[in-house]
Amino acid sequence: MSENCESVVSLFGRNVFNDVVMRERLPKNVYKEFKKTISEGRFLDTSLANVVANAMKDWAIEKGATHFCHWFQPMTGLTAEKHDSFISPTAEGQTIMEFSGKELTQGEPDASSFPSGGLRATFEARGYTAWDCTSPVFIKETGKTITLYIPCAFCSYNAEALDKKTPLLRSMDALNTQAVRVLKALGNTTVKTVNATLGPEQEYFLVDKKFVEKRLDLMLAGRTLFGAASPRGQEMSDHYFGALHERVASYMHDVNMELWKLGVSAKTQHNEVSPGQYELAPVFATVNVATDHNQLVMETLQKVALRNNMVCLLNEKPFAGVNGSGKHNNWSLVTDEGVNLLEPGNTPHDNMVFLVMLCSVLRAVDKYAKLLRAAVATAGNDHRLGAHEAPPAIVSIFLGDQLTDIIEQLAAGGAKSSKTGGQLKLGVSALPPLPKDSTDRNRTSPFAFTGNKFEFRMVGSSQSTAGPMFVLNTIVADVLKEIADELEKSSNVKATVQKILQKIVKDHSRVVFNGDNYTQEWAKEAEKRGLPNIKSTVESLKTIMDTENFELFKNHKVLTKAELKARTEILLDAYSMTLNIEAKTAVNMAQRQIIPAAVEYSSLLAKSIKNIEKVGAEAGSQKKTLEKVCRLINELDNNAEELGKAAIAASKIANSAKKAESYRDVVKPIMAKVRQAADGLETMVDAKIWPLPSYAEMLFIK
Ligand code: ADP
Ligand code: MG
């Protein structure tokens, strides 16, 4: 092993209180009891928690930690943390370092300033954090502060979920319960648990910090609100998978090192389609741990970028005219025996478990397409979905040739065979024939089967994976419940399965689409098939409170009606607030930077015209330019004023849906007009006077 590899092996998970550390540090009986508690999903009792906490504290202190914190994921979509030191003063005026079981398992941060969507009044401040002991505790080094992090769920005084993690954990329970029932009914006598797995591919942009510092839009809104197109964009397709530039490669190295220490298995890295765009994918993990890890990935990408004098942009659409960023959520189901339930094997047609799981997903995704769409509805994602770089807002499933053929057979009465891939011959004698996959890929599909998992490709790059994943888990659990209910009372399981699958395929094959999702023809065809095409976030969020959805979440104990309603309010508010910030930033930049620069240029032109004419020469060109510049200044000035007023008017609307609609229908179109005038000016005004770094400068980081 090279020195480099060796160091990575010893580095990986160094800051995680993982299984190896626990086995080393906990008394044998405690370790066993603790593992059992985790695997059975029971509550940790106090005496056990005390021993575990003490071992954790010793480990953390040896690593230089002075503080611990409950780390949770409020509805902001980001993480939150409140640090406490281990110190405990003694009567003699000294201190000892203490950490109790209670401090480990439960915290009481003040909840009053987190979004609650009306779940509690501001004065009802108490909030609770509870350790999710299935996600390991870890140490994070931030500057000089070294802290023990405890991944937590966060709820109100009335046990209502105030975070993204609680419903995710609840949905995992629901999925586990129903999937195990189905497996048992299908004859599996040994299975104990089924977990959802997630591998999120994270896309991001890097921009040199010196440019970001000059752009209020990037600093405050995370995306450019102005900017004429660069003469060179992504049309040469030369960035995608291109050789990494040295500066970026070094950055990726630093990111990997940080993540590996935290036990995040960062695996794949490459250049993405747009110049300045990149991707990182970890090895998949159980969905709650993967969600925690994705938060660490986003945070680390940003933190390490700053150290390298760059800024990492996670926004879905940092630059107009080139691709935006998504977060492909690869999702599957795995048993405690390590069996991937979405693994088709060589003969999927007679793999009953696989077919049941596949058809369950088919029914769930079609039945709850609107809910799945709502799970990815954000202001940022509105710029991306359907914009020829990401799937449209129509939810459909790509199955590929082999599985499509099988479900067609199922519909006709039973699957008897599976198409195989054969071999790929490259026509070069030195290259061996490659085994060909039975199914091609489809990059345009919002929900694609990719070999042994589904890839939900509509998720936005800045989103927490918790929302989309708890929706997916719950809708699949719901269908599995229906199937388990039928199978458990059946006297002929095989025949019943046959009947169920046949019905599912007949009812839901409309959601299967293997063609190009980016085309207009598909939009028309989808409409004919009756598939919803919900284009805007506001419209989509309004569907969340449909009766079938709160029944769904209530039945599986994932969210109460009040919790669901609160979430909808929070999401609508987030939409409005995002647009409000963007509008105010655009007005500010237009009035304080762009117009003054254009005015300066126009007076230069005016002076030059005067001077030229004084000596009796023609200044036709300059006059034409001056007129155009003045017209655009006028336009920009009027539009900016209108935008400011529209944003204020929208912000005063009390009803959250109406408010969001006003931002969408009134504010957003004016913002587009403001941009158009400003971008027009950018193409004319002297580059030396123009106050903002251009797309051409920002996009080509080297
Ligand atoms: P792509 O070729 O689609 O870009 P990547 O290699 O970039 O694929 O990412 C694929 C992701 O899918 C990785 O995070 C990988 O760990 C994850 N993945 C693989 N198998 C599973 C599974 N069974 N469940 C969930 N995620 C998985
Ligand atoms: Mg990828």
XYZ file of C-alpha atoms and ligand atoms in Angstrom:
730
model
C 0.000 0.000 0.000
C 1.332 3.458 -0.811
C 1.823 5.926 2.002
C -1.096 7.970 0.753
C -3.507 5.014 0.814
C -2.336 3.945 4.211
C -2.983 7.366 5.631
C -6.472 7.420 4.134
C -7.290 4.064 5.688
C -6.233 5.246 9.128
C -7.828 8.633 8.604
C -11.248 7.328 7.630
C -13.747 7.688 10.442
C -11.064 8.968 12.798
C -13.496 11.484 14.260
C -16.449 9.124 14.584
C -17.515 7.271 17.693
C -18.143 4.232 15.535
C -18.531 0.553 16.169
C -14.801 -0.126 16.469
C -14.360 2.652 19.037
C -17.410 1.508 20.964
C -16.208 -2.057 21.131
C -12.863 -0.809 22.351
C -14.187 1.597 24.951
C -17.414 0.181 26.300
C -17.590 -2.700 28.787
C -18.580 -5.817 26.838
C -22.061 -6.164 28.342
C -22.776 -2.458 27.836
C -21.629 -2.639 24.236
C -23.890 -5.626 23.579
C -26.874 -4.053 25.275
C -26.311 -0.778 23.459
C -26.113 -2.464 20.042
C -29.265 -4.396 20.825
C -31.076 -1.218 21.812
C -30.081 0.404 18.522
C -31.029 -2.523 16.326
C -34.367 -2.949 18.037
C -35.005 0.792 17.930
C -35.706 0.968 21.672
C -35.156 3.908 23.983
C -31.798 4.038 25.742
C -32.247 3.621 29.499
C -30.501 6.013 31.866
C -27.872 3.722 33.353
C -26.817 2.519 29.916
C -26.788 6.089 28.580
C -24.566 7.194 31.473
C -21.906 4.619 30.695
C -22.011 5.354 26.970
C -21.843 9.118 27.585
C -18.853 8.754 29.857
C -16.930 6.690 27.315
C -17.793 9.225 24.628
C -16.588 12.105 26.763
C -13.222 10.434 27.475
C -12.774 9.716 23.778
C -13.750 13.247 22.791
C -11.485 14.884 25.364
C -8.545 12.794 24.184
C -9.217 14.276 20.753
C -9.109 17.781 22.167
C -12.852 18.405 22.438
C -14.004 20.916 25.005
C -17.664 21.065 24.017
C -20.571 18.899 22.960
C -23.606 19.885 20.955
C -26.945 18.523 19.927
C -26.928 18.806 16.157
C -30.332 18.964 14.520
C -32.092 19.884 11.297
C -34.786 22.505 11.739
C -37.159 23.427 8.944
C -34.655 25.893 7.512
C -33.221 22.905 5.638
C -29.854 23.592 7.251
C -28.447 22.310 10.513
C -28.457 23.930 13.928
C -26.211 23.462 16.932
C -25.874 24.833 20.429
C -22.596 24.134 22.157
C -22.066 23.370 25.843
C -18.695 22.760 27.400
C -17.960 19.657 29.447
C -16.786 21.743 32.387
C -18.455 21.368 35.738
C -17.043 23.607 38.507
C -16.227 21.940 41.823
C -16.659 23.352 45.333
C -12.887 23.871 45.522
C -13.019 26.361 42.668
C -11.628 23.885 40.131
C -13.378 22.023 37.377
C -13.996 18.501 36.259
C -15.143 17.416 32.824
C -18.582 15.844 32.892
C -21.089 14.489 30.417
C -24.155 12.599 31.573
C -26.429 10.143 29.856
C -29.201 12.694 29.962
C -27.023 15.309 28.283
C -26.278 12.779 25.570
C -29.811 11.673 24.877
C -31.797 14.839 25.376
C -31.387 18.579 24.963
C -33.633 21.565 25.407
C -32.717 24.305 22.962
C -35.031 27.279 22.862
C -37.258 26.687 19.858
C -38.846 30.082 19.573
C -36.838 31.418 16.655
C -37.049 28.417 14.367
C -39.750 28.189 11.707
C -42.698 26.266 13.146
C -45.400 27.098 10.615
C -47.729 28.078 13.426
C -47.273 24.825 15.368
C -46.469 26.835 18.434
C -46.781 30.449 19.464
C -43.556 32.422 19.921
C -43.912 32.457 23.693
C -44.155 28.650 23.785
C -40.451 28.407 23.510
C -39.525 24.975 24.725
C -38.072 22.596 22.170
C -36.473 19.208 22.677
C -33.694 17.446 20.897
C -33.331 13.690 21.141
C -30.309 11.695 20.027
C -30.899 9.565 16.938
C -28.597 6.815 18.190
C -28.663 5.073 14.792
C -26.531 7.929 13.461
C -23.104 7.947 15.096
C -21.753 10.756 17.234
C -18.724 12.528 15.741
C -16.157 15.222 16.411
C -15.901 18.324 14.303
C -13.009 20.721 14.243
C -14.102 24.274 13.487
C -11.232 26.707 13.707
C -9.837 26.148 17.170
C -13.070 24.767 18.582
C -13.329 20.994 18.783
C -16.812 19.730 19.550
C -18.578 16.431 20.025
C -21.605 16.377 17.709
C -24.721 14.404 18.590
C -27.136 13.917 15.648
C -30.633 14.642 16.907
C -34.296 14.896 16.124
C -36.034 18.107 17.212
C -39.593 18.513 18.451
C -41.849 20.913 20.330
C -43.149 20.780 23.893
C -46.131 18.852 22.506
C -43.919 16.332 20.691
C -44.716 17.826 17.308
C -41.915 17.555 14.782
C -40.115 20.854 14.231
C -37.441 19.385 11.996
C -36.654 17.384 8.890
C -35.268 14.391 10.724
C -38.240 13.294 12.816
C -40.568 12.502 9.915
C -37.676 10.802 8.152
C -37.131 8.496 11.119
C -40.859 7.880 11.413
C -41.069 7.049 7.699
C -38.234 4.553 8.103
C -40.244 2.830 10.817
C -43.317 2.721 8.599
C -41.384 1.348 5.661
C -39.678 -1.225 7.833
C -42.961 -2.444 9.310
C -44.709 -2.846 5.978
C -41.760 -4.236 4.026
C -41.110 -6.890 6.668
C -44.796 -7.861 6.595
C -44.637 -8.309 2.831
C -41.411 -10.313 2.966
C -42.819 -12.564 5.681
C -45.995 -13.088 3.692
C -43.816 -14.031 0.723
C -42.199 -16.742 2.800
C -39.102 -15.086 4.254
C -38.862 -16.433 7.803
C -35.582 -14.868 8.870
C -35.795 -11.199 7.949
C -35.904 -8.791 10.899
C -35.644 -5.308 9.432
C -35.754 -3.474 6.136
C -34.056 -0.114 5.702
C -34.122 2.454 2.946
C -30.695 3.333 1.568
C -29.650 6.613 0.009
C -26.681 7.724 -2.075
C -27.106 11.402 -2.944
C -25.058 12.790 -5.841
C -24.331 16.408 -4.977
C -23.779 18.985 -7.709
C -22.209 22.379 -6.986
C -20.460 25.373 -8.524
C -17.146 26.937 -7.570
C -16.484 30.632 -8.067
C -13.385 32.580 -7.155
C -13.986 34.392 -3.877
C -12.727 37.706 -5.227
C -15.637 37.779 -7.688
C -18.258 36.772 -5.154
C -17.174 39.596 -2.870
C -18.132 42.033 -5.616
C -21.550 40.488 -6.179
C -24.261 41.195 -3.663
C -26.547 38.716 -5.452
C -24.133 35.811 -4.922
C -23.505 36.859 -1.348
C -27.154 37.286 -0.347
C -29.171 35.159 -2.742
C -26.625 32.498 -3.666
C -27.312 33.011 -7.354
C -26.703 35.695 -9.958
C -29.678 37.984 -10.483
C -27.876 39.801 -13.292
C -25.319 38.867 -15.898
C -25.149 38.897 -19.673
C -24.318 35.528 -21.200
C -20.666 34.665 -21.587
C -19.527 34.424 -25.216
C -18.474 30.899 -24.330
C -20.784 28.707 -22.295
C -21.174 24.952 -22.129
C -21.774 24.432 -25.868
C -18.455 22.681 -26.506
C -19.361 19.973 -23.941
C -15.742 20.115 -22.906
C -16.207 20.557 -19.197
C -18.265 17.423 -18.499
C -15.887 14.774 -17.132
C -13.012 16.975 -18.314
C -9.572 16.823 -16.710
C -9.689 18.486 -13.297
C -7.879 21.786 -12.992
C -5.171 21.741 -10.386
C -6.826 24.246 -8.091
C -10.111 22.360 -8.141
C -8.414 18.990 -7.724
C -6.587 20.287 -4.650
C -9.866 21.577 -3.290
C -11.492 18.193 -3.820
C -8.591 16.561 -2.012
C -9.120 18.835 1.001
C -12.861 18.160 0.944
C -12.322 14.403 0.830
C -9.885 14.474 3.734
C -12.343 16.393 5.886
C -15.220 14.122 4.957
C -13.291 10.901 5.415
C -12.328 11.960 8.936
C -16.050 12.341 9.606
C -16.718 8.879 8.248
C -18.459 10.256 5.154
C -17.471 7.929 2.333
C -16.933 10.520 -0.402
C -16.314 8.362 -3.446
C -16.979 9.899 -6.869
C -15.877 13.340 -8.051
C -15.914 14.925 -11.468
C -16.551 17.993 -13.585
C -20.214 18.495 -14.462
C -21.845 19.915 -17.594
C -21.570 23.650 -16.976
C -18.165 25.300 -16.709
C -17.462 25.832 -13.020
C -19.771 22.968 -12.041
C -18.755 19.805 -10.199
C -20.184 16.741 -8.482
C -19.454 14.658 -5.428
C -21.127 11.343 -4.593
C -20.602 9.248 -1.472
C -21.118 5.517 -1.114
C -24.742 5.010 -0.117
C -25.825 4.510 3.498
C -29.008 4.072 5.513
C -31.220 7.002 4.624
C -31.009 8.877 7.960
C -27.235 8.574 8.149
C -26.942 9.495 4.468
C -29.079 12.572 5.155
C -26.825 13.619 8.033
C -23.814 12.992 5.847
C -25.228 15.054 3.009
C -25.580 17.970 5.400
C -21.927 17.514 6.324
C -21.016 17.308 2.635
C -22.771 20.597 1.851
C -21.210 22.307 4.830
C -17.735 20.944 4.111
C -17.894 21.894 0.432
C -18.599 25.476 1.481
C -16.135 25.632 4.331
C -13.217 24.185 2.420
C -13.967 26.391 -0.597
C -13.408 29.500 1.524
C -10.084 28.138 2.698
C -9.124 27.803 -0.949
C -10.265 31.346 -1.779
C -13.316 30.088 -3.591
C -17.019 30.062 -2.849
C -19.096 26.932 -3.308
C -22.574 27.678 -4.644
C -25.225 25.094 -3.829
C -28.123 27.046 -5.313
C -30.137 25.252 -7.994
C -29.514 27.955 -10.585
C -26.480 30.138 -9.899
C -26.114 31.179 -13.553
C -28.699 31.679 -16.276
C -28.067 30.037 -19.626
C -26.007 27.116 -18.344
C -27.029 24.027 -16.389
C -28.277 24.280 -12.844
C -27.473 21.883 -10.022
C -29.440 18.944 -8.724
C -29.024 16.284 -6.127
C -29.831 12.848 -7.482
C -31.221 10.725 -4.692
C -30.323 7.082 -5.336
C -32.675 5.024 -3.234
C -33.180 1.363 -2.522
C -34.314 -1.093 0.156
C -32.028 -3.435 2.025
C -32.738 -6.125 4.618
C -30.772 -6.750 7.802
C -29.426 -9.777 5.933
C -27.876 -7.456 3.358
C -30.275 -8.271 0.521
C -31.045 -5.387 -1.830
C -34.752 -5.803 -2.551
C -34.448 -3.875 -5.815
C -31.745 -6.179 -7.179
C -33.370 -7.889 -10.178
C -30.791 -10.683 -10.483
C -30.252 -12.468 -13.772
C -33.834 -13.582 -14.181
C -35.979 -10.768 -12.846
C -39.125 -12.292 -14.324
C -39.128 -15.016 -11.685
C -37.789 -12.910 -8.809
C -41.027 -12.474 -6.910
C -39.689 -10.216 -4.173
C -38.101 -7.918 -6.732
C -41.264 -7.729 -8.812
C -43.393 -6.929 -5.777
C -41.023 -4.153 -4.705
C -40.746 -2.778 -8.228
C -44.510 -2.712 -8.697
C -44.991 -1.140 -5.278
C -42.750 1.726 -6.312
C -44.631 1.979 -9.599
C -47.971 2.317 -7.855
C -46.650 4.617 -5.129
C -45.009 7.018 -7.569
C -48.040 7.195 -9.844
C -50.586 7.433 -7.044
C -48.649 10.084 -5.137
C -46.947 11.831 -8.073
C -48.137 15.235 -6.892
C -46.755 14.699 -3.425
C -43.401 13.603 -4.789
C -43.399 16.709 -6.965
C -44.172 18.851 -3.912
C -41.223 17.290 -2.076
C -38.880 19.016 -4.521
C -40.807 22.281 -4.814
C -38.545 25.204 -3.927
C -37.928 28.639 -5.398
C -34.504 27.534 -6.615
C -35.764 24.364 -8.245
C -38.354 26.314 -10.253
C -35.498 27.620 -12.408
C -34.310 24.127 -13.097
C -37.167 21.666 -13.551
C -38.232 21.570 -17.170
C -35.445 23.870 -18.294
C -33.693 21.327 -20.529
C -31.078 20.405 -17.996
C -33.299 18.634 -15.488
C -36.445 16.579 -15.816
C -39.723 18.413 -16.357
C -42.212 18.780 -13.525
C -43.994 15.660 -14.811
C -43.247 12.678 -12.597
C -42.619 9.548 -14.647
C -40.560 6.402 -14.241
C -37.858 5.063 -16.505
C -37.697 1.275 -16.376
C -35.674 0.444 -19.473
C -36.265 -2.292 -22.051
C -35.887 -5.350 -19.875
C -38.214 -4.335 -17.069
C -40.726 -2.708 -19.369
C -40.917 -5.999 -21.224
C -41.421 -7.836 -17.937
C -44.187 -5.590 -16.689
C -45.902 -5.935 -20.059
C -45.762 -9.686 -19.573
C -47.159 -9.252 -16.052
C -50.067 -7.259 -17.411
C -50.756 -10.020 -19.912
C -51.003 -12.620 -17.154
C -47.505 -13.534 -15.985
C -43.814 -12.973 -16.690
C -42.057 -15.901 -18.319
C -38.718 -14.526 -19.544
C -36.171 -11.748 -19.201
C -34.403 -10.029 -22.085
C -30.638 -10.125 -21.714
C -28.022 -7.599 -22.640
C -25.594 -9.696 -24.662
C -22.181 -8.395 -25.538
C -20.792 -5.155 -26.857
C -18.205 -5.628 -29.583
C -16.060 -2.577 -30.107
C -14.553 -3.644 -33.428
C -11.004 -3.424 -32.140
C -9.196 -6.706 -31.787
C -7.209 -5.518 -28.776
C -10.359 -4.717 -26.808
C -12.282 -7.575 -25.256
C -16.059 -7.758 -25.781
C -17.803 -6.030 -22.871
C -20.835 -7.572 -21.196
C -23.696 -5.272 -22.071
C -26.218 -4.203 -19.416
C -29.699 -5.430 -20.090
C -30.923 -1.864 -19.893
C -29.619 1.492 -21.109
C -29.710 4.593 -18.903
C -31.931 7.577 -19.341
C -30.556 10.873 -18.127
C -33.758 12.804 -18.735
C -36.017 10.791 -16.448
C -37.128 12.231 -13.107
C -37.308 8.802 -11.519
C -35.105 6.244 -13.194
C -34.435 2.619 -12.422
C -30.655 2.293 -12.558
C -29.794 -1.369 -12.208
C -30.610 -2.086 -8.582
C -31.984 1.190 -7.242
C -34.128 4.121 -8.248
C -32.612 7.505 -8.902
C -34.908 10.421 -7.995
C -33.420 13.140 -10.117
C -35.744 16.079 -9.416
C -34.280 16.986 -6.030
C -32.619 20.412 -5.886
C -28.937 20.757 -5.027
C -29.454 22.832 -1.889
C -32.333 20.778 -0.491
C -32.113 18.528 2.526
C -32.610 14.957 1.353
C -34.913 14.341 4.311
C -38.068 15.766 2.696
C -37.973 13.876 -0.599
C -36.885 10.726 1.205
C -39.563 10.698 3.897
C -42.161 11.187 1.186
C -40.757 8.344 -0.890
C -40.451 6.020 2.104
C -43.997 6.746 3.192
C -45.702 6.350 -0.174
C -43.921 3.042 -0.750
C -44.806 1.914 2.788
C -48.418 2.727 1.994
C -48.519 0.465 -1.059
C -46.605 -2.280 0.751
C -49.258 -2.134 3.460
C -52.019 -2.701 0.924
C -50.100 -5.658 -0.476
C -49.321 -7.115 2.961
C -52.988 -6.817 3.931
C -53.987 -8.902 0.926
C -51.190 -11.430 1.134
C -51.696 -12.112 4.829
C -55.233 -13.254 4.225
C -54.497 -15.180 1.051
C -54.470 -18.978 0.945
C -52.565 -19.001 -2.331
C -49.843 -16.379 -2.062
C -48.385 -16.953 -5.514
C -51.720 -16.523 -7.255
C -52.526 -13.462 -5.158
C -49.177 -11.876 -5.986
C -49.840 -12.535 -9.657
C -53.223 -10.862 -9.406
C -51.906 -7.857 -7.437
C -49.032 -7.240 -9.817
C -51.240 -7.564 -12.864
C -53.611 -4.981 -11.461
C -50.809 -2.597 -10.484
C -49.271 -2.733 -13.932
C -52.645 -2.225 -15.596
C -53.492 0.736 -13.383
C -50.108 2.405 -13.349
C -48.114 1.647 -16.480
C -49.090 5.143 -17.620
C -46.336 6.459 -15.337
C -43.663 4.498 -17.220
C -41.865 6.512 -19.869
C -38.583 5.451 -21.412
C -38.194 8.244 -23.969
C -36.774 11.758 -23.870
C -38.433 13.641 -21.011
C -37.125 16.981 -22.265
C -39.319 17.093 -25.367
C -42.592 18.909 -25.984
C -44.042 15.656 -27.347
C -43.663 14.070 -23.929
C -45.480 16.948 -22.248
C -48.362 16.411 -24.672
C -48.320 12.645 -24.295
C -48.208 12.934 -20.485
C -51.235 15.178 -20.589
C -53.077 12.568 -22.653
C -52.125 9.944 -20.063
C -53.539 12.162 -17.332
C -50.202 12.680 -15.559
C -49.989 15.917 -13.584
C -47.583 18.603 -14.820
C -47.324 21.086 -11.971
C -44.959 23.751 -13.120
C -44.556 26.096 -10.177
C -43.602 25.637 -6.561
C -46.632 27.537 -5.311
C -49.083 25.440 -7.309
C -47.313 22.301 -6.188
C -47.187 23.161 -2.487
C -50.908 23.844 -2.526
C -51.545 20.162 -3.340
C -49.881 18.968 -0.127
C -53.040 19.421 1.928
C -55.114 17.153 -0.335
C -57.068 14.727 1.833
C -55.260 11.633 0.554
C -51.940 13.083 1.697
C -52.797 13.812 5.279
C -54.538 10.432 5.465
C -51.341 8.869 4.187
C -49.086 10.548 6.730
C -51.549 10.009 9.544
C -52.013 6.293 8.783
C -48.290 5.681 8.874
C -47.704 7.957 11.873
C -45.259 10.093 9.927
C -46.962 13.476 10.312
C -50.192 14.626 11.899
C -52.484 16.891 9.951
C -51.267 19.839 12.042
C -47.635 18.966 11.356
C -48.284 18.628 7.640
C -50.122 21.919 7.535
C -47.293 23.623 9.419
C -44.775 22.243 6.944
C -46.774 23.509 4.001
C -46.882 26.973 5.567
C -43.132 26.908 6.162
C -42.429 25.876 2.575
C -44.712 28.580 1.173
C -43.087 31.163 3.424
C -39.632 30.016 2.393
C -40.641 30.541 -1.231
C -41.880 34.066 -0.530
C -38.882 34.989 1.580
C -36.467 33.746 -1.068
C -38.152 35.857 -3.727
C -38.325 38.821 -1.406
C -34.590 38.671 -0.746
C -33.899 38.309 -4.455
C -36.159 41.236 -5.339
C -34.661 43.534 -2.716
C -31.143 42.546 -3.719
C -31.940 43.192 -7.384
C -33.327 46.655 -6.580
C -30.308 47.446 -4.464
C -27.832 46.389 -7.132
C -29.750 48.139 -9.897
C -30.036 51.425 -8.048
C -26.704 51.551 -6.283
C -24.365 49.835 -8.707
C -25.708 49.310 -12.188
C -27.528 52.591 -12.814
C -24.671 54.715 -11.415
C -22.179 52.901 -13.657
C -24.423 53.347 -16.686
C -24.932 57.013 -15.846
C -21.185 57.508 -15.607
C -20.752 55.893 -18.995
C -23.517 57.971 -20.524
C -21.939 61.193 -19.320
C -18.598 60.071 -20.751
C -20.356 59.518 -24.038
C -22.089 62.883 -23.821
C -18.819 64.647 -23.153
C -17.116 62.862 -25.975
C -19.935 63.725 -28.383
C -19.659 67.350 -27.404
C -15.897 67.349 -27.903
C -16.099 65.554 -31.210
C -18.712 67.934 -32.534
C -16.696 70.903 -31.340
C -13.964 70.006 -33.787
C -16.550 69.538 -36.499
C -16.468 65.738 -36.742
C -19.414 63.318 -36.838
C -20.308 61.450 -33.620
C -23.118 59.331 -35.077
C -22.130 56.055 -33.443
C -21.585 57.600 -30.063
C -24.962 59.290 -30.258
C -26.693 56.057 -31.155
C -25.021 54.305 -28.237
C -25.851 57.140 -25.891
C -29.500 57.027 -26.857
C -29.665 53.302 -26.294
C -27.860 53.531 -22.963
C -30.183 56.303 -21.812
C -33.224 54.313 -22.855
C -32.028 51.266 -20.914
C -31.172 53.370 -17.861
C -34.675 54.725 -17.953
C -36.174 51.280 -18.326
C -34.041 49.852 -15.552
C -34.823 52.721 -13.232
C -38.578 52.419 -13.761
C -38.561 48.655 -13.453
C -36.429 48.677 -10.328
C -38.807 51.103 -8.696
C -41.761 48.966 -9.714
C -39.997 45.861 -8.381
C -39.374 47.452 -5.004
C -43.015 48.415 -4.684
C -44.257 45.012 -5.830
C -42.065 43.219 -3.286
C -43.361 45.420 -0.474
C -46.954 44.865 -1.566
C -46.464 41.086 -1.724
C -44.775 40.982 1.664
C -47.843 42.558 3.251
C -50.244 39.820 2.130
C -51.235 37.743 5.147
C -52.329 34.476 3.539
C -49.181 32.494 2.800
C -50.418 30.911 -0.444
C -51.711 34.230 -1.781
C -48.474 35.901 -0.781
C -46.412 33.285 -2.605
C -48.662 33.669 -5.646
C -48.052 37.381 -5.658
C -44.302 36.836 -5.626
C -44.651 34.358 -8.474
C -47.109 36.289 -10.631
C -46.167 39.897 -9.942
C -42.675 40.128 -8.460
C -40.928 37.484 -10.545
C -41.919 38.895 -13.969
C -40.787 42.396 -12.965
C -37.513 40.952 -11.729
C -37.050 39.452 -15.199
C -37.651 42.875 -16.783
C -35.129 44.478 -14.435
C -32.589 41.890 -15.380
C -33.206 42.289 -19.067
C -32.497 46.020 -18.979
C -29.431 45.560 -16.790
C -28.002 42.759 -18.919
C -28.592 44.939 -21.971
C -26.514 47.660 -20.367
C -23.777 45.210 -19.499
C -23.244 44.481 -23.178
C -22.757 48.207 -23.916
C -21.123 49.888 -20.946
C -17.339 50.237 -20.828
C -16.009 47.109 -19.088
C -13.699 49.282 -16.969
C -16.713 51.017 -15.438
C -19.020 47.986 -15.099
C -19.154 47.196 -11.375
C -19.929 43.485 -11.488
C -17.658 40.581 -12.454
C -18.978 39.060 -15.678
C -20.201 35.533 -16.375
C -17.106 34.976 -18.503
C -14.840 35.784 -15.566
C -16.803 33.862 -12.952
C -17.575 30.665 -14.826
C -14.110 29.685 -15.889
C -12.314 29.015 -12.642
C -8.764 27.827 -13.081
P -24.212 7.972 -11.785
O -23.479 7.129 -12.738
O -25.669 7.757 -11.765
O -23.816 9.429 -11.840
P -22.728 7.833 -9.301
O -21.685 6.791 -9.222
O -22.309 9.258 -9.467
O -23.777 7.393 -10.406
O -23.645 7.766 -8.021
C -24.463 6.694 -7.771
C -24.878 6.769 -6.333
O -25.808 5.701 -6.081
C -23.739 6.568 -5.349
O -23.895 7.431 -4.270
C -23.941 5.133 -4.920
O -23.399 4.831 -3.657
C -25.449 5.073 -4.894
N -25.992 3.703 -4.797
C -25.515 2.564 -5.320
N -26.245 1.499 -4.907
C -27.222 1.977 -4.094
C -28.264 1.406 -3.325
N -28.477 0.096 -3.314
N -29.046 2.224 -2.599
C -28.843 3.559 -2.605
N -27.876 4.146 -3.306
C -27.063 3.392 -4.026
Mg -23.121 10.859 -11.013
